[in-house]
Amino acid sequence: MKAAARAEKKDEKKRRPCRSMLYMPGNNPGMMQHVPAFGADSVLLDLEDAVSDREKDAARHLVSRFVGEIDFGDTLVTVRVNGADTPWFQKDLEEVIPAAPAAVRVPKCHSPEDVKHADDLIGRIEREHGMLPGGVKIHAMLETAHGIEQAFEIARASERVEALTLGGQDLTADLGVQKTRDGVELFYARGRVVMAAKAAGLMAFDTVWTDIDDMEGLKAEAKLAVQMGFTGKAAIHPSQVEAIHEAYRPDPKELRRAFRIIGAAERAEREGKGVISVDGRMVDGPVVTRAFSLIGLGRLYGIEEEEDIR
Amino acid sequence: MESSDCMVVVAPAESYSLEYGGQNEAIFGRRTERIAREIAERRASGRASVRIQDRGALEVTLRARIETAFERALEVEKEGEVAR
């Protein structure tokens, strides 16, 4: 068995890759029908900020039909509903949940109660429609100082929570600070969101890069998100998807080393040896785990074995 | 209106009628007629005049737009009744 296949087998209980989550205005059928062409790992059909108050009903009908009836190929489909403090929250869930998206993104989660409230509603709707209980996941969006401080409790509020996501726009507004190019004002929040998500065994998604003309800024921020441990990053324009995927591409040197580590670890296991070393450095459990995850990542870029690395 | 979308206007009427316009009328005319009639029957017992301007909408889009138009029209009618 090839190492990449083994890595996948090892990871088979983990979810599909979600490096990019592309926002799409929920009232724009032209964009939604071209979802697979944008190459994003997942899309976020948006009923919240991208839709004017007057068109909430139209977007809700459109999105729920699209999710229920259109084949999006390999792209994971999620829907951002309106917040629980709006008149549309319950209607959004009642119509979207029966269409069975992979997850709904719940904005402005301030506390575990917000998640429990959404979980109760979704559970009831699932029961009413004879759906698998817990099938539609929650991606809890943290975009207030209070929400960030409650990150771990929110992550643990329900089995249904699958990911924490950082909403940088609203958070900087709540903090009373400006969003800067290097994003230093979000450093703590990013760390907090990743730590809480990982501690609870969840995925973590980074906020959007809003300046679509500044590709260099996006690349730097995406790299930071990868380094900090985010599972993926939201995109607000199809042109951002490739830069985000590029940020997740493993460094060829590190990837080669990962293949050598796995090879050495397997040899050591066969020969009953304990501690081993690769390139003069000690290899132990965490090193092997990191090597597996790097190889799993490499597979997304068509690298099945060491010879594929250019 | 953007391409791949359509605009639907619904008004109360004695009987059902459809006015359909768009670039691909010849191709989508019958599909649109079938869907609009079905929704008009279900939502308003066929007592509606429906106008659709189509810019290449998929069936899901067409259905969603027609449903929305009927829902809004019925909402307005209900509010009118309450006001009276």
mmCIF file of C-alpha atoms in Angstrom:
data_model
loop_
_atom_site.group_PDB
_atom_site.id
_atom_site.type_symbol
_atom_site.label_atom_id
_atom_site.label_comp_id
_atom_site.label_asym_id
_atom_site.label_seq_id
_atom_site.Cartn_x
_atom_site.Cartn_y
_atom_site.Cartn_z
ATOM 1 C CA MET A 1 0.000 0.000 0.000
ATOM 2 C CA LYS A 2 1.319 3.434 -0.900
ATOM 3 C CA ALA A 3 2.024 5.862 1.911
ATOM 4 C CA ALA A 4 -0.545 8.314 0.673
ATOM 5 C CA ALA A 5 -3.195 5.609 0.621
ATOM 6 C CA ARG A 6 -2.205 4.608 4.131
ATOM 7 C CA ALA A 7 -2.374 8.204 5.255
ATOM 8 C CA GLU A 8 -5.815 8.376 3.815
ATOM 9 C CA LYS A 9 -6.835 5.152 5.484
ATOM 10 C CA LYS A 10 -5.558 6.508 8.743
ATOM 11 C CA ASP A 11 -7.480 9.658 8.139
ATOM 12 C CA GLU A 12 -10.598 8.043 6.794
ATOM 13 C CA LYS A 13 -12.597 8.983 9.838
ATOM 14 C CA LYS A 14 -11.605 12.588 9.399
ATOM 15 C CA ARG A 15 -13.661 14.815 7.138
ATOM 16 C CA ARG A 16 -13.092 15.830 3.575
ATOM 17 C CA PRO A 17 -10.531 18.579 3.015
ATOM 18 C CA CYS A 18 -11.947 22.024 3.427
ATOM 19 C CA ARG A 19 -9.100 24.362 2.608
ATOM 20 C CA SER A 20 -11.360 26.915 0.989
ATOM 21 C CA MET A 21 -14.951 27.937 1.756
ATOM 22 C CA LEU A 22 -16.256 30.186 -0.974
ATOM 23 C CA TYR A 23 -19.021 32.615 -0.030
ATOM 24 C CA MET A 24 -21.768 32.949 -2.590
ATOM 25 C CA PRO A 25 -24.679 35.389 -2.495
ATOM 26 C CA GLY A 26 -27.747 33.247 -1.893
ATOM 27 C CA ASN A 27 -29.867 35.207 -4.329
ATOM 28 C CA ASN A 28 -27.586 34.745 -7.321
ATOM 29 C CA PRO A 29 -28.562 31.636 -9.305
ATOM 30 C CA GLY A 30 -25.987 32.324 -12.032
ATOM 31 C CA MET A 31 -23.146 31.961 -9.545
ATOM 32 C CA MET A 32 -24.643 29.052 -7.633
ATOM 33 C CA GLN A 33 -25.168 26.947 -10.748
ATOM 34 C CA HIS A 34 -21.455 27.240 -11.528
ATOM 35 C CA VAL A 35 -20.218 26.136 -8.102
ATOM 36 C CA PRO A 36 -18.137 23.129 -9.271
ATOM 37 C CA ALA A 37 -16.316 25.318 -11.811
ATOM 38 C CA PHE A 38 -14.825 27.519 -9.094
ATOM 39 C CA GLY A 39 -12.753 24.633 -7.704
ATOM 40 C CA ALA A 40 -13.370 25.458 -4.036
ATOM 41 C CA ASP A 41 -13.398 22.592 -1.513
ATOM 42 C CA SER A 42 -16.631 23.971 -0.108
ATOM 43 C CA VAL A 43 -19.149 26.725 -0.668
ATOM 44 C CA LEU A 44 -21.122 28.849 1.731
ATOM 45 C CA LEU A 45 -24.422 29.882 0.215
ATOM 46 C CA ASP A 46 -25.141 33.081 2.070
ATOM 47 C CA LEU A 47 -28.560 34.146 3.284
ATOM 48 C CA GLU A 48 -27.164 36.733 5.694
ATOM 49 C CA ASP A 49 -24.999 39.726 4.776
ATOM 50 C CA ALA A 50 -24.989 39.104 1.019
ATOM 51 C CA VAL A 51 -28.786 39.334 0.782
ATOM 52 C CA SER A 52 -30.826 42.519 1.297
ATOM 53 C CA ASP A 53 -33.695 42.431 3.789
ATOM 54 C CA ARG A 54 -36.250 42.663 0.970
ATOM 55 C CA GLU A 55 -34.921 39.560 -0.768
ATOM 56 C CA LYS A 56 -34.527 37.245 2.249
ATOM 57 C CA ASP A 57 -37.541 35.145 1.230
ATOM 58 C CA ALA A 58 -36.442 34.860 -2.416
ATOM 59 C CA ALA A 59 -32.903 33.836 -1.456
ATOM 60 C CA ARG A 60 -34.161 31.313 1.097
ATOM 61 C CA HIS A 61 -36.370 29.599 -1.515
ATOM 62 C CA LEU A 62 -33.600 29.639 -4.081
ATOM 63 C CA VAL A 63 -30.878 28.298 -1.805
ATOM 64 C CA SER A 64 -32.982 25.508 -0.346
ATOM 65 C CA ARG A 65 -33.991 24.350 -3.829
ATOM 66 C CA PHE A 66 -30.413 24.510 -5.074
ATOM 67 C CA VAL A 67 -29.098 22.535 -2.101
ATOM 68 C CA GLY A 68 -31.850 19.934 -2.412
ATOM 69 C CA GLU A 69 -31.863 19.453 -6.162
ATOM 70 C CA ILE A 70 -28.565 20.469 -7.758
ATOM 71 C CA ASP A 71 -25.525 18.197 -7.925
ATOM 72 C CA PHE A 72 -22.557 20.188 -6.646
ATOM 73 C CA GLY A 73 -20.036 17.457 -7.455
ATOM 74 C CA ASP A 74 -17.216 17.138 -4.939
ATOM 75 C CA THR A 75 -17.876 20.532 -3.412
ATOM 76 C CA LEU A 76 -19.104 20.465 0.167
ATOM 77 C CA VAL A 77 -22.199 22.633 0.544
ATOM 78 C CA THR A 78 -22.940 24.751 3.584
ATOM 79 C CA VAL A 79 -25.447 27.563 4.112
ATOM 80 C CA ARG A 80 -25.045 30.659 6.240
ATOM 81 C CA VAL A 81 -28.394 31.450 7.793
ATOM 82 C CA ASN A 82 -29.451 34.727 9.356
ATOM 83 C CA GLY A 83 -28.718 35.231 13.043
ATOM 84 C CA ALA A 84 -30.983 34.068 15.860
ATOM 85 C CA ASP A 85 -31.746 37.723 16.694
ATOM 86 C CA THR A 86 -33.435 38.257 13.303
ATOM 87 C CA PRO A 87 -36.971 37.402 12.123
ATOM 88 C CA TRP A 88 -35.498 35.095 9.459
ATOM 89 C CA PHE A 89 -33.498 32.648 11.593
ATOM 90 C CA GLN A 90 -36.213 30.088 12.200
ATOM 91 C CA LYS A 91 -37.668 30.330 8.691
ATOM 92 C CA ASP A 92 -34.198 29.865 7.221
ATOM 93 C CA LEU A 93 -33.639 26.695 9.232
ATOM 94 C CA GLU A 94 -37.122 25.316 8.539
ATOM 95 C CA GLU A 95 -36.567 25.567 4.830
ATOM 96 C CA VAL A 96 -32.848 24.870 4.519
ATOM 97 C CA ILE A 97 -32.469 21.890 6.867
ATOM 98 C CA PRO A 98 -34.824 19.545 4.905
ATOM 99 C CA ALA A 99 -32.603 20.156 1.855
ATOM 100 C CA ALA A 100 -29.795 18.548 3.914
ATOM 101 C CA PRO A 101 -26.744 20.756 3.444
ATOM 102 C CA ALA A 102 -23.566 19.384 5.050
ATOM 103 C CA ALA A 103 -23.748 22.169 7.616
ATOM 104 C CA VAL A 104 -25.304 25.485 8.460
ATOM 105 C CA ARG A 105 -23.096 28.337 9.529
ATOM 106 C CA VAL A 106 -24.720 30.076 12.469
ATOM 107 C CA PRO A 107 -23.559 33.686 12.712
ATOM 108 C CA LYS A 108 -22.911 35.674 15.871
ATOM 109 C CA CYS A 109 -22.636 32.851 18.385
ATOM 110 C CA HIS A 110 -22.102 34.701 21.652
ATOM 111 C CA SER A 111 -22.551 31.800 24.047
ATOM 112 C CA PRO A 112 -23.214 28.032 24.264
ATOM 113 C CA GLU A 113 -26.930 28.831 24.620
ATOM 114 C CA ASP A 114 -26.972 30.244 21.075
ATOM 115 C CA VAL A 115 -25.669 26.935 19.775
ATOM 116 C CA LYS A 116 -28.058 24.888 21.909
ATOM 117 C CA HIS A 117 -30.957 26.964 20.621
ATOM 118 C CA ALA A 118 -29.949 26.297 17.003
ATOM 119 C CA ASP A 119 -29.315 22.617 17.803
ATOM 120 C CA ASP A 120 -32.802 22.212 19.318
ATOM 121 C CA LEU A 121 -34.460 23.792 16.309
ATOM 122 C CA ILE A 122 -32.458 21.781 13.789
ATOM 123 C CA GLY A 123 -33.101 18.577 15.730
ATOM 124 C CA ARG A 124 -36.836 19.208 15.708
ATOM 125 C CA ILE A 125 -36.837 19.908 11.969
ATOM 126 C CA GLU A 126 -34.808 16.754 11.309
ATOM 127 C CA ARG A 127 -37.311 14.690 13.294
ATOM 128 C CA GLU A 128 -40.284 16.238 11.517
ATOM 129 C CA HIS A 129 -38.764 15.340 8.163
ATOM 130 C CA GLY A 130 -37.599 11.862 9.108
ATOM 131 C CA MET A 131 -33.969 12.816 8.642
ATOM 132 C CA LEU A 132 -30.946 11.241 10.262
ATOM 133 C CA PRO A 133 -30.590 12.965 13.656
ATOM 134 C CA GLY A 134 -27.494 15.132 13.822
ATOM 135 C CA GLY A 135 -26.851 14.808 10.092
ATOM 136 C CA VAL A 136 -26.735 18.539 9.412
ATOM 137 C CA LYS A 137 -23.789 20.022 11.273
ATOM 138 C CA ILE A 138 -23.325 23.456 12.814
ATOM 139 C CA HIS A 139 -20.412 25.723 11.993
ATOM 140 C CA ALA A 140 -20.463 28.221 14.837
ATOM 141 C CA MET A 141 -19.316 31.664 13.805
ATOM 142 C CA LEU A 142 -17.507 33.657 16.473
ATOM 143 C CA GLU A 143 -17.499 37.350 15.723
ATOM 144 C CA THR A 144 -17.829 39.139 19.040
ATOM 145 C CA ALA A 145 -15.401 39.493 21.930
ATOM 146 C CA HIS A 146 -17.839 37.546 24.085
ATOM 147 C CA GLY A 147 -18.065 34.749 21.537
ATOM 148 C CA ILE A 148 -14.270 34.490 21.306
ATOM 149 C CA GLU A 149 -13.962 34.264 25.089
ATOM 150 C CA GLN A 150 -16.544 31.465 25.098
ATOM 151 C CA ALA A 151 -14.959 29.628 22.174
ATOM 152 C CA PHE A 152 -14.392 26.286 23.923
ATOM 153 C CA GLU A 153 -17.807 26.234 25.604
ATOM 154 C CA ILE A 154 -19.423 27.015 22.247
ATOM 155 C CA ALA A 155 -17.402 24.244 20.612
ATOM 156 C CA ARG A 156 -18.652 21.796 23.249
ATOM 157 C CA ALA A 157 -22.245 23.035 23.373
ATOM 158 C CA SER A 158 -23.577 20.343 21.051
ATOM 159 C CA GLU A 159 -22.446 17.209 19.230
ATOM 160 C CA ARG A 160 -23.676 18.927 16.119
ATOM 161 C CA VAL A 161 -20.920 21.542 16.168
ATOM 162 C CA GLU A 162 -18.337 20.500 13.607
ATOM 163 C CA ALA A 163 -16.346 23.698 13.215
ATOM 164 C CA LEU A 164 -15.603 27.076 14.733
ATOM 165 C CA THR A 165 -15.225 29.936 12.324
ATOM 166 C CA LEU A 166 -13.770 33.356 12.923
ATOM 167 C CA GLY A 167 -15.711 36.396 11.687
ATOM 168 C CA GLY A 168 -13.042 39.064 11.526
ATOM 169 C CA GLN A 169 -15.151 41.903 10.150
ATOM 170 C CA ASP A 170 -17.667 42.014 12.969
ATOM 171 C CA LEU A 171 -15.069 41.185 15.590
ATOM 172 C CA THR A 172 -12.834 44.144 14.742
ATOM 173 C CA ALA A 173 -15.937 46.349 14.843
ATOM 174 C CA ASP A 174 -16.834 44.923 18.262
ATOM 175 C CA LEU A 175 -13.284 45.511 19.498
ATOM 176 C CA GLY A 176 -13.343 49.077 18.207
ATOM 177 C CA VAL A 177 -10.175 48.571 16.164
ATOM 178 C CA GLN A 178 -9.314 48.827 12.494
ATOM 179 C CA LYS A 179 -8.625 45.804 10.342
ATOM 180 C CA THR A 180 -4.996 46.104 9.272
ATOM 181 C CA ARG A 181 -3.145 44.416 6.438
ATOM 182 C CA ASP A 182 -0.997 42.221 8.684
ATOM 183 C CA GLY A 183 -3.976 41.409 10.908
ATOM 184 C CA VAL A 184 -2.146 41.801 14.222
ATOM 185 C CA GLU A 185 -5.453 42.832 15.848
ATOM 186 C CA LEU A 186 -6.861 39.360 15.126
ATOM 187 C CA PHE A 187 -3.851 37.403 16.314
ATOM 188 C CA TYR A 188 -5.249 36.494 19.718
ATOM 189 C CA ALA A 189 -8.691 35.677 18.311
ATOM 190 C CA ARG A 190 -7.177 33.398 15.654
ATOM 191 C CA GLY A 191 -5.132 31.557 18.250
ATOM 192 C CA ARG A 192 -8.087 31.268 20.571
ATOM 193 C CA VAL A 193 -10.407 29.920 17.871
ATOM 194 C CA VAL A 194 -7.896 27.320 16.663
ATOM 195 C CA MET A 195 -7.019 26.211 20.195
ATOM 196 C CA ALA A 196 -10.655 25.831 21.264
ATOM 197 C CA ALA A 197 -11.598 24.022 18.060
ATOM 198 C CA LYS A 198 -8.677 21.593 18.252
ATOM 199 C CA ALA A 199 -9.248 20.999 21.955
ATOM 200 C CA ALA A 200 -12.811 19.967 21.102
ATOM 201 C CA GLY A 201 -11.741 17.918 18.074
ATOM 202 C CA LEU A 202 -13.330 20.306 15.566
ATOM 203 C CA MET A 203 -12.323 22.097 12.398
ATOM 204 C CA ALA A 204 -11.365 25.780 12.475
ATOM 205 C CA PHE A 205 -11.978 28.247 9.665
ATOM 206 C CA ASP A 206 -10.310 31.581 9.216
ATOM 207 C CA THR A 207 -12.064 34.819 8.304
ATOM 208 C CA VAL A 208 -12.209 36.380 4.826
ATOM 209 C CA TRP A 209 -9.644 38.579 3.105
ATOM 210 C CA THR A 210 -11.823 41.412 1.832
ATOM 211 C CA ASP A 211 -9.537 43.244 -0.607
ATOM 212 C CA ILE A 212 -9.969 41.176 -3.750
ATOM 213 C CA ASP A 213 -7.382 43.244 -5.636
ATOM 214 C CA ASP A 214 -4.657 42.586 -3.059
ATOM 215 C CA MET A 215 -3.583 39.050 -3.885
ATOM 216 C CA GLU A 216 -0.259 39.348 -2.047
ATOM 217 C CA GLY A 217 -2.088 40.302 1.156
ATOM 218 C CA LEU A 218 -4.354 37.295 0.767
ATOM 219 C CA LYS A 219 -1.415 34.938 0.216
ATOM 220 C CA ALA A 220 0.335 36.173 3.351
ATOM 221 C CA GLU A 221 -2.827 35.884 5.430
ATOM 222 C CA ALA A 222 -3.623 32.416 4.083
ATOM 223 C CA LYS A 223 -0.090 31.290 4.942
ATOM 224 C CA LEU A 224 -0.569 32.629 8.479
ATOM 225 C CA ALA A 225 -3.861 30.721 8.756
ATOM 226 C CA VAL A 226 -2.102 27.496 7.721
ATOM 227 C CA GLN A 227 0.742 28.073 10.190
ATOM 228 C CA MET A 228 -1.679 28.750 13.013
ATOM 229 C CA GLY A 229 -3.559 25.518 12.414
ATOM 230 C CA PHE A 230 -6.729 26.568 10.617
ATOM 231 C CA THR A 231 -8.396 23.784 8.644
ATOM 232 C CA GLY A 232 -9.410 26.267 5.977
ATOM 233 C CA LYS A 233 -10.128 29.843 5.095
ATOM 234 C CA ALA A 234 -13.200 31.583 3.747
ATOM 235 C CA ALA A 235 -13.054 33.284 0.347
ATOM 236 C CA ILE A 236 -15.316 36.072 -0.880
ATOM 237 C CA HIS A 237 -14.429 35.769 -4.560
ATOM 238 C CA PRO A 238 -13.654 32.787 -6.814
ATOM 239 C CA SER A 239 -10.283 34.368 -7.669
ATOM 240 C CA GLN A 240 -9.191 33.818 -4.056
ATOM 241 C CA VAL A 241 -9.625 30.044 -4.056
ATOM 242 C CA GLU A 242 -6.369 29.168 -5.790
ATOM 243 C CA ALA A 243 -4.247 31.381 -3.521
ATOM 244 C CA ILE A 244 -5.757 29.697 -0.466
ATOM 245 C CA HIS A 245 -5.105 26.213 -1.853
ATOM 246 C CA GLU A 246 -1.556 27.249 -2.695
ATOM 247 C CA ALA A 247 -0.990 28.236 0.929
ATOM 248 C CA TYR A 248 -1.861 24.684 2.012
ATOM 249 C CA ARG A 249 0.485 23.038 -0.510
ATOM 250 C CA PRO A 250 3.204 21.265 1.494
ATOM 251 C CA ASP A 251 6.797 22.381 1.027
ATOM 252 C CA PRO A 252 8.497 19.777 -1.258
ATOM 253 C CA LYS A 253 11.476 19.377 1.096
ATOM 254 C CA GLU A 254 9.243 18.751 4.093
ATOM 255 C CA LEU A 255 7.080 16.394 2.101
ATOM 256 C CA ARG A 256 10.103 14.320 0.993
ATOM 257 C CA ARG A 257 11.182 14.109 4.599
ATOM 258 C CA ALA A 258 7.661 13.017 5.600
ATOM 259 C CA PHE A 259 7.856 10.095 3.168
ATOM 260 C CA ARG A 260 11.276 9.132 4.585
ATOM 261 C CA ILE A 261 9.904 9.328 8.132
ATOM 262 C CA ILE A 262 6.973 7.062 7.357
ATOM 263 C CA GLY A 263 9.274 4.618 5.558
ATOM 264 C CA ALA A 264 11.689 4.549 8.498
ATOM 265 C CA ALA A 265 8.899 4.216 11.054
ATOM 266 C CA GLU A 266 7.445 1.242 9.184
ATOM 267 C CA ARG A 267 10.843 -0.436 8.908
ATOM 268 C CA ALA A 268 11.431 0.103 12.620
ATOM 269 C CA GLU A 269 8.049 -1.412 13.432
ATOM 270 C CA ARG A 270 8.788 -4.500 11.308
ATOM 271 C CA GLU A 271 12.180 -4.918 12.934
ATOM 272 C CA GLY A 272 10.820 -4.301 16.409
ATOM 273 C CA LYS A 273 12.979 -1.254 17.012
ATOM 274 C CA GLY A 274 11.918 1.560 19.315
ATOM 275 C CA VAL A 275 13.498 4.941 18.721
ATOM 276 C CA ILE A 276 14.629 5.758 15.201
ATOM 277 C CA SER A 277 16.231 8.725 13.519
ATOM 278 C CA VAL A 278 15.810 10.301 10.086
ATOM 279 C CA ASP A 279 18.337 12.828 8.740
ATOM 280 C CA GLY A 280 19.999 12.756 12.149
ATOM 281 C CA ARG A 281 16.858 13.801 14.001
ATOM 282 C CA MET A 282 14.902 11.652 16.414
ATOM 283 C CA VAL A 283 11.537 10.428 15.181
ATOM 284 C CA ASP A 284 8.817 9.750 17.723
ATOM 285 C CA GLY A 285 5.023 9.550 17.745
ATOM 286 C CA PRO A 286 4.163 13.212 17.076
ATOM 287 C CA VAL A 287 6.700 13.384 14.250
ATOM 288 C CA VAL A 288 5.060 10.393 12.560
ATOM 289 C CA THR A 289 1.596 11.917 13.055
ATOM 290 C CA ARG A 290 2.739 15.184 11.481
ATOM 291 C CA ALA A 291 4.304 13.267 8.585
ATOM 292 C CA PHE A 292 1.030 11.442 7.935
ATOM 293 C CA SER A 293 -0.947 14.666 7.912
ATOM 294 C CA LEU A 294 1.541 16.285 5.506
ATOM 295 C CA ILE A 295 1.282 13.295 3.161
ATOM 296 C CA GLY A 296 -2.503 13.494 3.346
ATOM 297 C CA LEU A 297 -2.258 17.148 2.346
ATOM 298 C CA GLY A 298 0.151 16.335 -0.491
ATOM 299 C CA ARG A 299 -2.391 13.962 -1.917
ATOM 300 C CA LEU A 300 -4.713 16.894 -2.597
ATOM 301 C CA TYR A 301 -2.042 18.187 -4.948
ATOM 302 C CA GLY A 302 -1.669 14.907 -6.821
ATOM 303 C CA ILE A 303 1.335 13.634 -4.882
ATOM 304 C CA GLU A 304 0.865 9.933 -4.134
ATOM 305 C CA GLU A 305 4.474 9.015 -3.465
ATOM 306 C CA GLU A 306 7.911 10.540 -3.134
ATOM 307 C CA GLU A 307 8.636 10.275 -6.876
ATOM 308 C CA ASP A 308 5.696 12.577 -7.635
ATOM 309 C CA ILE A 309 7.349 15.491 -5.851
ATOM 310 C CA ARG A 310 8.928 17.919 -8.264
ATOM 311 C CA MET B 1 -31.862 41.147 -13.766
ATOM 312 C CA GLU B 2 -28.769 38.955 -14.145
ATOM 313 C CA SER B 3 -28.422 36.122 -16.617
ATOM 314 C CA SER B 4 -29.547 32.662 -15.453
ATOM 315 C CA ASP B 5 -32.335 34.356 -13.522
ATOM 316 C CA CYS B 6 -35.927 35.310 -14.236
ATOM 317 C CA MET B 7 -38.414 37.910 -13.081
ATOM 318 C CA VAL B 8 -41.896 36.802 -12.112
ATOM 319 C CA VAL B 9 -44.942 39.012 -11.564
ATOM 320 C CA VAL B 10 -48.180 37.537 -10.243
ATOM 321 C CA ALA B 11 -51.596 39.206 -10.028
ATOM 322 C CA PRO B 12 -55.043 37.929 -9.018
ATOM 323 C CA ALA B 13 -57.271 37.080 -11.986
ATOM 324 C CA GLU B 14 -60.505 35.263 -12.867
ATOM 325 C CA SER B 15 -58.603 32.523 -14.629
ATOM 326 C CA TYR B 16 -55.050 31.402 -15.273
ATOM 327 C CA SER B 17 -52.915 33.091 -17.897
ATOM 328 C CA LEU B 18 -49.196 33.160 -18.632
ATOM 329 C CA GLU B 19 -47.222 35.769 -20.455
ATOM 330 C CA TYR B 20 -43.710 34.461 -21.079
ATOM 331 C CA GLY B 21 -40.821 36.341 -22.590
ATOM 332 C CA GLY B 22 -37.157 35.591 -22.972
ATOM 333 C CA GLN B 23 -34.382 34.720 -25.406
ATOM 334 C CA ASN B 24 -35.092 31.007 -25.344
ATOM 335 C CA GLU B 25 -38.845 31.077 -25.492
ATOM 336 C CA ALA B 26 -38.974 28.333 -28.133
ATOM 337 C CA ILE B 27 -36.896 25.938 -26.020
ATOM 338 C CA PHE B 28 -38.267 26.688 -22.566
ATOM 339 C CA GLY B 29 -41.818 27.757 -23.343
ATOM 340 C CA ARG B 30 -43.452 24.419 -22.634
ATOM 341 C CA ARG B 31 -41.406 23.715 -19.520
ATOM 342 C CA THR B 32 -42.276 27.125 -18.128
ATOM 343 C CA GLU B 33 -45.963 26.745 -18.961
ATOM 344 C CA ARG B 34 -46.113 23.398 -17.148
ATOM 345 C CA ILE B 35 -44.351 24.661 -14.017
ATOM 346 C CA ALA B 36 -46.193 27.979 -13.791
ATOM 347 C CA ARG B 37 -49.577 26.304 -14.223
ATOM 348 C CA GLU B 38 -48.819 23.677 -11.592
ATOM 349 C CA ILE B 39 -47.788 26.286 -9.012
ATOM 350 C CA ALA B 40 -50.720 28.582 -9.872
ATOM 351 C CA GLU B 41 -53.141 25.665 -9.391
ATOM 352 C CA ARG B 42 -51.626 24.699 -6.070
ATOM 353 C CA ARG B 43 -51.189 28.186 -4.670
ATOM 354 C CA ALA B 44 -54.239 30.013 -6.036
ATOM 355 C CA SER B 45 -56.534 27.425 -7.615
ATOM 356 C CA GLY B 46 -55.408 28.736 -10.975
ATOM 357 C CA ARG B 47 -56.877 32.204 -10.422
ATOM 358 C CA ALA B 48 -53.765 34.175 -11.307
ATOM 359 C CA SER B 49 -52.139 35.950 -14.175
ATOM 360 C CA VAL B 50 -48.443 35.217 -14.329
ATOM 361 C CA ARG B 51 -45.803 37.187 -16.207
ATOM 362 C CA ILE B 52 -42.290 35.788 -16.561
ATOM 363 C CA GLN B 53 -39.245 37.435 -18.085
ATOM 364 C CA ASP B 54 -36.631 34.717 -18.452
ATOM 365 C CA ARG B 55 -32.889 35.147 -18.886
ATOM 366 C CA GLY B 56 -31.994 31.479 -19.052
ATOM 367 C CA ALA B 57 -33.106 30.326 -15.588
ATOM 368 C CA LEU B 58 -32.696 26.670 -14.601
ATOM 369 C CA GLU B 59 -35.823 24.824 -13.509
ATOM 370 C CA VAL B 60 -34.890 25.158 -9.806
ATOM 371 C CA THR B 61 -34.509 28.896 -10.213
ATOM 372 C CA LEU B 62 -37.768 29.228 -12.109
ATOM 373 C CA ARG B 63 -39.643 27.282 -9.449
ATOM 374 C CA ALA B 64 -38.087 29.257 -6.590
ATOM 375 C CA ARG B 65 -38.919 32.576 -8.251
ATOM 376 C CA ILE B 66 -42.519 31.620 -9.035
ATOM 377 C CA GLU B 67 -43.097 30.305 -5.515
ATOM 378 C CA THR B 68 -41.695 33.538 -4.061
ATOM 379 C CA ALA B 69 -43.921 35.665 -6.298
ATOM 380 C CA PHE B 70 -47.050 33.727 -5.276
ATOM 381 C CA GLU B 71 -46.112 33.841 -1.616
ATOM 382 C CA ARG B 72 -45.633 37.604 -1.757
ATOM 383 C CA ALA B 73 -48.862 38.127 -3.711
ATOM 384 C CA LEU B 74 -50.865 36.023 -1.249
ATOM 385 C CA GLU B 75 -49.251 37.867 1.654
ATOM 386 C CA VAL B 76 -50.350 41.215 0.180
ATOM 387 C CA GLU B 77 -53.868 39.868 -0.359
ATOM 388 C CA LYS B 78 -54.059 38.626 3.248
ATOM 389 C CA GLU B 79 -52.893 41.993 4.591
ATOM 390 C CA GLY B 80 -55.537 43.658 2.398
ATOM 391 C CA GLU B 81 -58.240 41.460 3.912
ATOM 392 C CA VAL B 82 -57.089 42.236 7.430
ATOM 393 C CA ALA B 83 -57.150 45.955 6.628
ATOM 394 C CA ARG B 84 -60.722 45.708 5.347
#
